[in-house]
Coordinates of N, CA and C in Angstrom, one line a residue:
M974 N 4.5 27.9 2.0 CA 4.0 27.3 2.9 C 3.5 25.8 2.7
K975 N 3.9 25.0 3.1 CA 3.1 24.0 2.8 C 2.0 23.6 4.5
H976 N 0.5 23.3 3.9 CA -0.3 22.9 4.6 C -0.5 21.9 4.7
H977 N -1.2 21.3 5.7 CA -1.7 19.2 6.3 C -3.0 19.9 7.0
L978 N -3.8 19.0 5.9 CA -5.3 18.7 5.9 C -5.7 17.8 6.4
E979 N -6.3 16.9 7.4 CA -6.4 15.2 8.1 C -7.7 15.3 7.7
Y980 N -8.5 14.5 7.4 CA -9.9 13.9 7.8 C -10.1 12.8 8.0
E981 N -11.3 12.4 8.5 CA -11.7 10.9 8.5 C -13.0 10.5 9.0
Q982 N -13.5 9.7 8.7 CA -14.8 9.2 8.6 C -15.1 7.6 8.6
Y983 N -16.1 7.6 9.5 CA -16.2 6.1 9.5 C -17.4 5.8 8.5
I984 N -17.7 4.6 7.2 CA -18.8 4.4 6.6 C -19.2 3.2 7.0
D985 N -20.4 3.1 7.4 CA -20.7 1.6 7.5 C -21.7 0.9 6.3
A986 N -20.2 0.2 5.5 CA -20.7 -0.3 3.9 C -19.1 -1.2 4.1
P987 N -19.3 -2.6 3.4 CA -18.1 -3.6 3.1 C -16.9 -2.3 1.9
I988 N -15.8 -2.6 2.8 CA -14.7 -2.0 1.7 C -15.4 -2.1 0.3
E989 N -15.5 -3.2 -0.5 CA -15.6 -3.7 -1.5 C -16.6 -2.5 -2.2
E990 N -17.7 -2.1 -1.6 CA -18.4 -1.1 -1.9 C -18.0 0.1 -1.6
V991 N -17.0 0.7 -0.8 CA -17.3 1.8 -0.5 C -15.7 2.3 -1.4
W992 N -15.0 1.2 -2.0 CA -13.8 1.0 -2.7 C -14.3 1.3 -4.2
A993 N -15.5 0.7 -4.4 CA -16.2 0.7 -5.7 C -17.0 2.3 -6.1
F994 N -16.9 3.3 -4.9 CA -17.7 4.2 -5.1 C -16.5 5.1 -5.5
F995 N -15.7 5.5 -4.1 CA -14.7 6.2 -4.9 C -13.5 6.0 -5.6
S996 N -13.5 4.9 -6.2 CA -12.2 4.8 -7.4 C -13.1 4.9 -8.6
D997 N -14.5 5.5 -8.3 CA -15.1 5.8 -9.8 C -15.1 7.6 -10.1
A998 N -14.3 7.7 -10.7 CA -14.4 9.4 -11.0 C -15.4 10.0 -11.6
K999 N -16.1 9.1 -11.8 CA -17.5 10.0 -12.1 C -18.8 10.2 -10.8
K1000 N -17.9 9.4 -10.0 CA -18.7 10.3 -8.5 C -18.2 11.5 -8.1
L1001 N -17.2 11.9 -8.4 CA -16.8 13.3 -8.1 C -17.9 14.7 -7.8
K1002 N -18.6 14.2 -8.7 CA -19.8 15.4 -9.2 C -20.8 15.4 -8.0
V1003 N -20.9 13.9 -7.4 CA -21.7 13.5 -6.4 C -21.4 14.0 -5.1
L1004 N -19.9 13.7 -4.7 CA -19.5 14.4 -3.7 C -18.9 16.1 -3.1
T1005 N -19.5 16.8 -4.5 CA -19.3 18.1 -4.2 C -20.3 19.1 -4.3
P1006 N -20.7 19.7 -3.4 CA -21.5 20.9 -2.9 C -22.4 21.2 -4.7
D1007 N -23.5 21.2 -4.9 CA -24.0 21.9 -6.4 C -23.4 22.9 -6.5
H1008 N -23.8 24.1 -5.6 CA -22.8 25.5 -5.3 C -21.7 25.9 -6.2
M1009 N -20.6 24.4 -6.3 CA -20.0 24.6 -6.3 C -19.0 24.6 -7.7
K1010 N -21.0 24.1 -8.7 CA -20.7 24.0 -10.5 C -19.6 23.2 -10.9
M1011 N -19.4 22.2 -10.2 CA -18.3 21.6 -10.7 C -19.2 20.5 -12.3
I1012 N -18.0 21.3 -13.5 CA -18.1 20.3 -14.3 C -17.1 20.3 -14.9
V1013 N -17.4 18.3 -15.0 CA -16.1 17.5 -15.2 C -15.9 17.6 -16.7
R1014 N -14.7 17.9 -17.2 CA -14.4 18.3 -18.3 C -13.9 16.9 -19.6
S1015 N -12.9 15.8 -18.6 CA -12.7 14.9 -19.0 C -13.7 13.6 -19.7
N1016 N -13.8 12.9 -20.9 CA -14.1 12.0 -20.9 C -13.8 10.9 -20.6
L1017 N -14.7 10.3 -19.6 CA -14.1 9.1 -18.5 C -14.2 8.3 -18.9
P1018 N -13.6 7.4 -18.7 CA -13.6 5.8 -19.2 C -14.4 5.1 -17.9
K1019 N -15.0 4.0 -18.5 CA -16.2 3.4 -17.4 C -14.9 2.2 -16.3
A1020 N -13.8 2.3 -16.4 CA -13.2 1.9 -15.6 C -12.7 2.6 -14.6
Q1021 N -12.2 1.7 -13.3 CA -11.9 2.5 -12.4 C -10.7 3.3 -12.3
L1022 N -10.3 4.0 -11.2 CA -9.3 4.8 -11.4 C -7.8 4.0 -11.7
F1023 N -7.0 4.6 -12.2 CA -6.0 3.6 -12.5 C -5.0 5.1 -13.0
E1024 N -3.3 4.7 -12.1 CA -2.3 5.4 -12.4 C -2.1 5.8 -13.4
G1025 N -2.0 7.3 -13.4 CA -1.6 8.0 -15.1 C -3.1 9.0 -15.5
M1026 N -4.4 8.4 -14.9 CA -5.5 8.8 -15.4 C -5.6 10.4 -14.8
R1027 N -5.9 11.1 -15.9 CA -5.8 12.7 -15.9 C -7.4 12.9 -15.7
I1028 N -7.8 13.4 -14.8 CA -9.0 14.1 -14.9 C -9.5 15.6 -14.7
V1029 N -10.0 16.3 -15.7 CA -10.1 17.8 -15.8 C -11.4 18.1 -15.5
Y1030 N -11.6 19.4 -15.2 CA -13.0 20.1 -14.4 C -12.9 21.3 -14.4
T1031 N -14.0 21.8 -13.7 CA -13.8 23.2 -13.2 C -15.2 23.3 -12.0
I1032 N -14.5 24.4 -11.4 CA -15.2 24.6 -10.1 C -15.1 26.0 -9.9
S1033 N -16.6 26.7 -9.4 CA -16.6 28.0 -9.2 C -17.0 28.2 -7.4
P1034 N -15.9 28.0 -7.0 CA -15.6 28.1 -5.3 C -16.1 29.3 -5.0
L1035 N -15.7 30.3 -5.5 CA -15.8 31.8 -5.0 C -16.5 32.8 -5.9
F1036 N -17.5 33.1 -5.8 CA -17.9 34.6 -6.6 C -18.6 33.9 -8.1
R1037 N -18.7 32.4 -8.3 CA -19.2 31.7 -9.6 C -18.4 32.2 -10.7
I1038 N -16.9 32.1 -10.4 CA -15.5 32.1 -11.3 C -15.3 31.1 -11.3
P1039 N -15.4 30.3 -12.4 CA -14.8 29.1 -13.0 C -13.5 28.8 -12.8
V1040 N -13.1 27.7 -12.0 CA -11.5 27.3 -12.4 C -11.1 26.6 -12.7
Y1041 N -10.3 26.0 -13.7 CA -10.1 25.1 -14.0 C -8.7 24.4 -13.0
W1042 N -9.1 22.6 -13.2 CA -8.4 22.3 -12.3 C -8.1 20.5 -13.4
E1043 N -6.5 20.5 -12.9 CA -6.3 19.2 -13.7 C -5.4 18.6 -12.5
T1044 N -6.0 17.1 -12.4 CA -5.8 15.8 -11.4 C -4.7 14.8 -12.1
E1045 N -3.8 14.0 -11.9 CA -3.8 13.1 -12.2 C -3.7 12.1 -10.9
I1046 N -4.1 10.6 -11.4 CA -3.8 9.8 -10.4 C -2.3 8.9 -10.4
L1047 N -1.4 9.3 -9.0 CA -0.3 9.2 -9.0 C 0.1 7.5 -8.5
K1048 N -0.9 6.6 -7.4 CA -0.9 5.1 -7.3 C -2.1 5.3 -6.7
V1049 N -2.5 4.1 -7.5 CA -3.8 3.3 -7.0 C -3.3 2.2 -6.0
V1050 N -3.5 1.6 -5.2 CA -3.5 0.1 -4.5 C -4.8 -0.3 -4.0
H1051 N -5.3 -1.0 -4.9 CA -6.7 -1.6 -4.3 C -7.4 -2.2 -3.3
Q1052 N -8.5 -1.6 -3.1 CA -8.7 -1.5 -2.1 C -7.8 -1.1 -0.3
S1053 N -6.8 -0.2 -0.4 CA -6.3 0.1 0.3 C -6.4 1.9 0.5
Y1054 N -6.0 2.5 -0.7 CA -5.6 3.8 -1.0 C -4.9 4.3 -2.8
F1055 N -5.3 6.0 -2.6 CA -5.1 5.9 -3.9 C -4.7 7.2 -3.5
I1056 N -4.3 8.0 -4.4 CA -3.3 9.4 -4.3 C -3.4 10.2 -5.5
D1057 N -3.8 11.6 -5.5 CA -3.9 12.4 -6.6 C -3.0 13.5 -6.4
I1058 N -2.6 14.0 -7.7 CA -2.0 15.5 -7.8 C -2.7 16.4 -8.5
Q1059 N -2.2 17.3 -8.1 CA -2.8 18.5 -9.4 C -1.8 18.5 -10.3
R1060 N -2.1 18.9 -11.3 CA -1.6 19.1 -12.5 C -1.3 20.6 -12.8
K1061 N -2.4 20.6 -12.8 CA -2.9 22.2 -13.6 C -3.7 22.6 -12.6
G1062 N -3.9 24.1 -12.2 CA -5.3 24.5 -11.2 C -5.0 25.2 -10.2
P1063 N -5.7 25.7 -9.3 CA -5.6 26.9 -8.3 C -4.2 26.9 -7.2
F1064 N -3.7 25.5 -7.4 CA -2.6 25.9 -6.1 C -1.4 25.8 -6.9
R1065 N -0.4 26.0 -6.1 CA 0.7 25.9 -6.1 C 1.4 24.5 -6.4
S1066 N 0.9 23.6 -5.2 CA 0.9 22.5 -5.3 C -0.4 21.6 -4.5
W1067 N -0.5 20.2 -4.6 CA -1.9 19.4 -4.2 C -1.4 18.0 -4.2
K1068 N -1.2 17.6 -3.3 CA -1.5 16.2 -3.2 C -2.5 15.1 -2.4
H1069 N -3.1 14.7 -2.9 CA -4.2 14.3 -2.1 C -4.3 12.7 -1.9
K1070 N -4.2 12.0 -0.5 CA -4.1 10.3 -0.3 C -5.2 10.3 0.6
H1071 N -6.3 9.7 -0.5 CA -7.6 8.9 -0.1 C -7.2 7.1 0.6
T1072 N -7.3 7.2 2.2 CA -7.0 5.6 2.5 C -7.9 5.0 3.1
F1073 N -8.1 3.7 2.9 CA -9.5 2.8 2.9 C -9.0 1.7 3.9
I1074 N -9.5 1.8 5.1 CA -9.1 0.9 6.4 C -10.9 0.2 6.8
Q1075 N -10.3 -1.4 6.7 CA -11.7 -2.4 6.7 C -11.3 -2.3 8.2
K1076 N -12.6 -1.6 9.0 CA -12.8 -2.0 10.6 C -14.0 -2.1 11.0
G1077 N -14.1 -3.4 11.5 CA -15.2 -3.9 12.1 C -15.9 -4.9 10.0
E1078 N -17.3 -4.4 10.3 CA -18.2 -4.4 9.2 C -17.9 -2.9 8.3
G1079 N -17.3 -2.2 8.5 CA -17.4 -0.9 8.0 C -15.9 -0.4 7.3
V1080 N -15.7 0.9 7.2 CA -14.4 1.2 6.7 C -14.2 3.1 7.1
L1081 N -12.7 2.9 7.6 CA -12.5 4.5 7.8 C -12.0 4.5 6.9
M1082 N -12.4 5.6 6.1 CA -11.8 6.8 5.5 C -11.0 7.5 6.0
K1083 N -10.0 7.8 5.6 CA -9.0 9.3 5.5 C -8.8 10.1 4.4
D1084 N -8.7 11.0 4.4 CA -8.2 12.2 3.6 C -6.8 13.1 4.6
E1085 N -5.5 12.5 3.7 CA -4.7 13.5 4.0 C -4.1 14.6 2.3
I1086 N -4.3 16.1 3.0 CA -4.2 16.7 1.8 C -2.8 17.5 2.3
V1087 N -1.8 17.6 1.5 CA -1.0 18.8 1.6 C -0.6 19.6 0.5
Y1088 N -0.7 20.8 0.8 CA -1.0 21.4 -0.4 C -0.6 23.1 0.2
E1089 N 0.2 23.9 -1.3 CA 0.7 25.1 -1.0 C 0.1 26.6 -1.7
L1090 N -0.3 27.3 -1.3 CA -1.0 28.5 -2.0 C -0.3 29.1 -3.0
P1091 N -1.3 29.7 -3.8 CA 0.2 30.7 -4.7 C 0.0 31.4 -4.5
L1092 N 1.0 32.8 -4.9 CA 1.3 34.1 -4.5 C 1.9 34.5 -2.9
G1093 N 2.9 33.4 -2.9 CA 3.2 33.6 -1.9 C 2.4 34.2 -0.2
W1094 N 3.3 35.3 0.5 CA 2.6 35.7 1.4 C 1.3 36.7 1.0
L1095 N 1.3 36.9 -0.1 CA -0.4 37.3 -0.1 C -1.5 36.0 -0.4
G1096 N -1.2 35.1 -0.7 CA -1.9 33.8 -0.9 C -2.3 33.6 0.4
E1097 N -1.1 33.4 1.3 CA -1.6 33.1 2.9 C -2.3 34.0 3.4
L1098 N -2.9 35.2 3.2 CA -3.7 36.0 3.8 C -4.9 35.6 3.6
F1099 N -5.5 34.7 2.4 CA -6.8 34.3 1.8 C -6.8 33.1 2.4
H1100 N -5.6 32.5 3.3 CA -5.8 30.8 3.7 C -6.9 30.2 4.1
Q1101 N -7.2 31.2 5.6 CA -7.9 30.5 6.6 C -9.1 31.2 5.9
P1102 N -10.0 32.0 5.6 CA -10.9 32.7 5.2 C -11.6 31.6 4.1
L1103 N -10.6 31.6 3.3 CA -11.3 31.0 2.0 C -10.9 29.6 1.6
V1104 N -9.7 29.3 1.6 CA -9.3 27.9 1.5 C -9.7 27.3 2.3
L1105 N -8.9 27.3 3.6 CA -9.4 26.0 4.8 C -11.0 25.7 5.1
N1106 N -11.7 27.5 5.5 CA -12.9 27.0 5.3 C -13.7 26.7 4.1
H1107 N -13.1 26.6 3.4 CA -14.0 25.5 2.1 C -13.2 24.5 1.8
L1108 N -12.4 24.1 2.3 CA -11.9 22.5 2.2 C -13.3 21.8 3.2
K1109 N -12.9 22.7 4.5 CA -13.6 22.2 5.7 C -15.0 22.1 5.5
A1110 N -15.2 22.9 4.9 CA -17.1 22.9 4.3 C -17.3 21.9 3.0
L1111 N -16.4 21.5 2.2 CA -16.6 20.2 1.4 C -16.5 19.1 2.0
F1112 N -15.5 18.9 3.0 CA -15.3 17.5 3.5 C -16.7 17.5 4.5
Q1113 N -17.2 18.3 5.2 CA -18.8 17.9 6.2 C -19.4 17.5 4.8
Y1114 N -19.6 18.5 3.9 CA -20.6 18.0 2.4 C -20.3 16.2 2.4
R1115 N -19.2 16.2 2.4 CA -18.7 14.7 1.6 C -19.2 13.8 2.8
K1116 N -19.1 14.3 4.5 CA -19.7 13.4 4.8 C -21.1 13.0 5.1
E1117 N -22.2 13.8 4.7 CA -23.3 14.1 4.6 C -24.1 13.0 4.0
I1118 N -23.0 13.3 2.5 CA -23.2 12.4 1.6 C -23.5 11.0 1.7
C1119 N -21.8 10.8 1.8 CA -21.5 8.9 2.8 C -22.3 8.7 3.7
M1120 N -23.1 9.5 4.3 CA -24.1 8.9 5.7 C -25.1 8.7 4.8
Q1121 N -25.5 9.5 3.9 CA -26.6 9.3 2.9 C -26.7 7.9 2.1
I1122 N -25.8 7.6 1.5 CA -25.4 6.7 0.1 C -25.4 5.8 1.1
F1123 N -24.4 5.5 2.2 CA -23.7 4.0 2.8 C -24.6 3.8 3.8
N1124 N -24.7 4.3 5.0 CA -24.7 4.3 7.1 C -26.4 4.1 6.7
R1125 N -26.4 2.8 7.2 CA -27.8 1.9 7.1 C -28.4 1.9 8.2

């Protein structure tokens, strides 16, 4: 079963600044709570995200068990949006579109995620308590971090 999650927040900063931050793969660790123990395994280039870029990392969202995840940047439209997909990892499928819309002097940032869980009906049993609740907490954390970094 495909699940859809949408999230948006307003960031009080110029689009150039917001785009530069979010299109830098090295910022993934900043945007991930410490308790998830994210370790980026890729040797990341100094360049911003580019189509075909692969990022390998481990996270430990549950019980401190490390989970391997490999994403690929599928599409990048400068200062507009980028899309990443899971190539290998905990989900059956994962597609995440990050959209940046200039609004006044700031940016409306939208996240749209379409994902499927592994293990069929058994995986669905864990959707609400584990997956969805963790994703919501992750986006709340990112909102708080963005407010600290950008909002004046």
